[in-house]
Amino acid sequence: SEPAAASVLGVALNGAAMDNVAVDALAAGASTTLTVQFDAPPTGEYVLRLTPDAEDAVVESQEENQDYDLTLTVHPRMDLRHKAAPTVTVVEGALNGPWTVSGEIERFDGDGTVEVPLRLEVPNDNGGTLMLGSFSVTVQGQGYAVATWQTTIDGDDVIGLQRISREVVAVIDPYGTGAFVQESTTNDRSPAGNLDLLPIPDVQLDPPIAEPPKANSGDPVLWYVGISNVGEIPVRGTLEYSFEGIDYEDRIFLDAAEDMMWRPDDALPTALGAHDAVFEARYVPDSDSWDFDPDNSRVSATIEVVAPLRLSWNAPTLTLVDANSESAEAPLTPGQTYTMSIGVTSVETGPVNYTCDDGGTTVFEVIPVTIETRGQRATVSCTFVAQTGQTSVRLVPDDVDVSPVYTRAYGSAEVVDDSITDEQRSLRGLLSWAGLLVLVLIGVLILGVIITRDRDEEVERDIFEYCPSCDGELEGDEDKCPHCRFNLAKARLQFHECDACGESIPDLMENCAYCGAPQDVTSFFEQRKRQERKAQVEIELPVEEEEDDDVIVTGTEDFAATVQAFGYDEEDLEEDWDENMDLAEAQVTQAQGRLDAMEVDLDAMTEEELEAWENSVTPTLRSVKESFSGQDIDDIIASKGDVQALKDDGAELSASDAAIRERLFELTGEEGVLPGEKVRVDAGLTDSGLAGNEIEEATADFSFEDTDALPASPARVDTVDDELTPKRAKPKRRRSATRRRPADAEQEAPMAECGACGADIPADATSCSVCGATFE
C-alpha cells in the first residue's frame, strides 16, 4: 500500500553469509524478480536462506519471520583416479629396454567419452623428477568406467641415469589441459611402480704389455692384455687384434665381475728393419651380449724394434795364402807370413771391428768391417806369422751379438837346430816327461785327499756314538740311552738284509760291510724324543758357626722377670725345652731309620718301575693335622664327657647366676667363688668389728730358719769360693714358652694352701714363700 525504497536481499548458505543482492525501489503494489548466483559447494545437502531488506532500509509493517529457506542438494562431479600402481615389464636379458609400462584409471559419476592426458615421472640422480613422454587414454561409459593404458620407456629416455631400481609414477592431466572438471585432484598421482635399470656389463681393456719391451728385428714379441667384465651377468665376444699389419682374432668369455689376463697362443713376430711396431686390440661383443662403453674396449701400444748388424761365417770361402799370395797349406813354416781370409753374410747394416789374435796375448791386427746395405757380403782377412808347433788364429768381434768368434789352428813344420846335440834333446825329453809325471802325481794326491776327507759331522760321529732312536750322544758302553731310555743292548742284536747286496748286517751299521751301501739306521727303530738332562747345580749351604756359650745373646737383661710376667717360670721353660728337643731328635732318628730301611736301588729300575716307585712313596713325618690332633674344639668338648643341652626354663638368666657360673667352671676347669658361697679369709683382716663374714682370730709366725744348704751341682764341687776372685756370670738361656704336658702335671708334688695368705705352697713346706708365715 506504500512505495518501498531501495533495499538489499540477504543470501546465506548453511548460515554462512554470501554476497547480498541489491533491490531497486518498488512502487506500491509492484514486484520484481531477483537472480542469486554462487559457486556450487562440495557434494552434500545445503540450506540457502534469503532475507528481504536485510539491512532494514524499508519500514515494514511486519519485521519478523520473513526469511525464506531453500533446500539445496549438490551432487558429486566426475572424478578420475588410478586403480593401482603401474606395472613395468621388459624382455628377459634386455638390459637397455624398452620397458613396457601399463595401468588402469577409474572414472566415477561421469558419462560419455573423455580423453584423459597422462604422463610418467621417474626420479633423477639429483633429487629432481625426470618427466617422460606424455600420452592419453580414452574413458567412456555411464557412471563408473575403467580404462586400460600402456606406454613404453626406451633406453634413450633414461640415458645418463644411474643403473639402479627406481620408482615410476603415472600422473592424470599433469598440465591441467583436460576438457573436464574433477571432483578432486589429490588422487591424480598413482602409487609408485618399480622400474629396474640393471647395470649393463662394460668390458674394459687395460693397456697392453709387451715382453720384451724392446725387440730385435725379426724376434717374436708376446703381448699381454688385461680384460675385465664390469657387470652382473656373463658376456661373450671377440677380441680383434693386429700386429705388424697382420690381423688376428680370439674368442672371449667372461663371467660376471671376472678379470683375466689375456695373451695370444704364440708370440707375434716382428718385421725386419728398425721401426716402431704397433699393437692394437678391440673387444667386439656378440649380438646378444653387452658392452656398455665401446670406447674403453679399444687399446693400442707401440714398441721399438731395433735392427742390429748380424754376420754369419761362410766356412767354404776360407782361404790361406803366403806372403807371395800363393795358396798355402799346413804344416806352416815357422817365422813365415800368411794371410787367412773368410767371407761373411750380413743381416741388417752397421760397422764392426774384428781383432785377430793367437788366443793369447799376441794380437796380429784389427780388421774393420762395414755393411752398408742389407744382404751385403764381406771378407775378413788376417795376416799373421806362423809359430813353432801350432799356430792358432782367432777372429773376435768387438760386439759378441754380431757374430760368434771364429777360430782356426794350423800346424807348423819342425825346425832343425844344428846347435843342439842329440844328448841335449834326450835330456830335454826326459825332463819334460818327468815334469808331466810329477804333475799327474800331485793331482792324484789332491784328489785322494778330497775323496777321503771327512766332514765335520762325520768326524764327530767317529768320536762319539749316537742313539739310533733319539740321536743323543753316547759314550759307547751304555746298555740304555741316558736321553730316551732306549734299549741299546737289544738294538745291537737286531739284523736286516741290505737292499743293495742282500747280505744280513746289523741294524746299527750306517754302511753295508759287504758293498758299502748306506743304510737308513733310523728306519729300523722307534723314534723317541730326546730328554735333555739338567746339570746339577751345587748350592752352597750356610756354614753353621759353633755356638760360643760365653757370648751374651742380645735380649732382655732379666729373662726370668720377663717370662714371669707371662705366667711362666724360667726353670720350667728350660726343662720343657730340653725335653722337646730330645723328643724331636728321637723322631728324626726314627724317620731316618725308616728311610734307610726303604732304600732301594733306583739305578737298576726301568723308567716305568721308577715312576711307579715315586708315586708309591709316602712321607714319614706327621702332618700338621696329625700333630695337632686332639686340640680342636670337637676333641676338647668330647674330652669333657657327655654334653648336656640346657633348656630355657623361662627364668631370667645372667652371668652371675650360680648354677650357670658353676657349669662354666666345670667346662673351663677354672676355680672361683660362686654367688652365695661362704668365703673364709684367714689373713689380712684382723679387725673383728668389720661387717661381713665371720672373722676368726689367727696368729701368724713370720720367723723362719735357713739351715738347709742348697745342693751343689757336680760342676761346682771343685770350684773354689774365693771372694777375691771375680767370677763371670753365665748368660741365661732363653727358651720358647711351652705349656706343660698333662703327664708332667701329674708328676708334680701335692700342693696345699697357706693358712695366712691363701697362696698355694708345697704340702711339705715349713714356711710360706709369699707372706713368710711358718708352720709346725
Short mmCIF file of C-alpha atoms in Angstrom, two decimals, residues 609-619:
data_model
loop_
_atom_site.label_atom_id
_atom_site.label_comp_id
_atom_site.label_asym_id
_atom_site.label_seq_id
_atom_site.Cartn_x
_atom_site.Cartn_y
_atom_site.Cartn_z
CA GLU A 609 109.32 -99.02 37.65
CA LEU A 610 110.89 -95.72 38.70
CA GLU A 611 107.66 -93.83 38.00
CA ALA A 612 105.60 -96.40 39.96
CA TRP A 613 108.03 -96.24 42.92
CA GLU A 614 107.91 -92.45 43.02
CA ASN A 615 104.11 -92.49 43.05
CA SER A 616 104.10 -95.02 45.95
CA VAL A 617 106.41 -93.04 48.30
CA THR A 618 104.69 -91.68 51.44
CA PRO A 619 106.10 -89.16 53.91
#
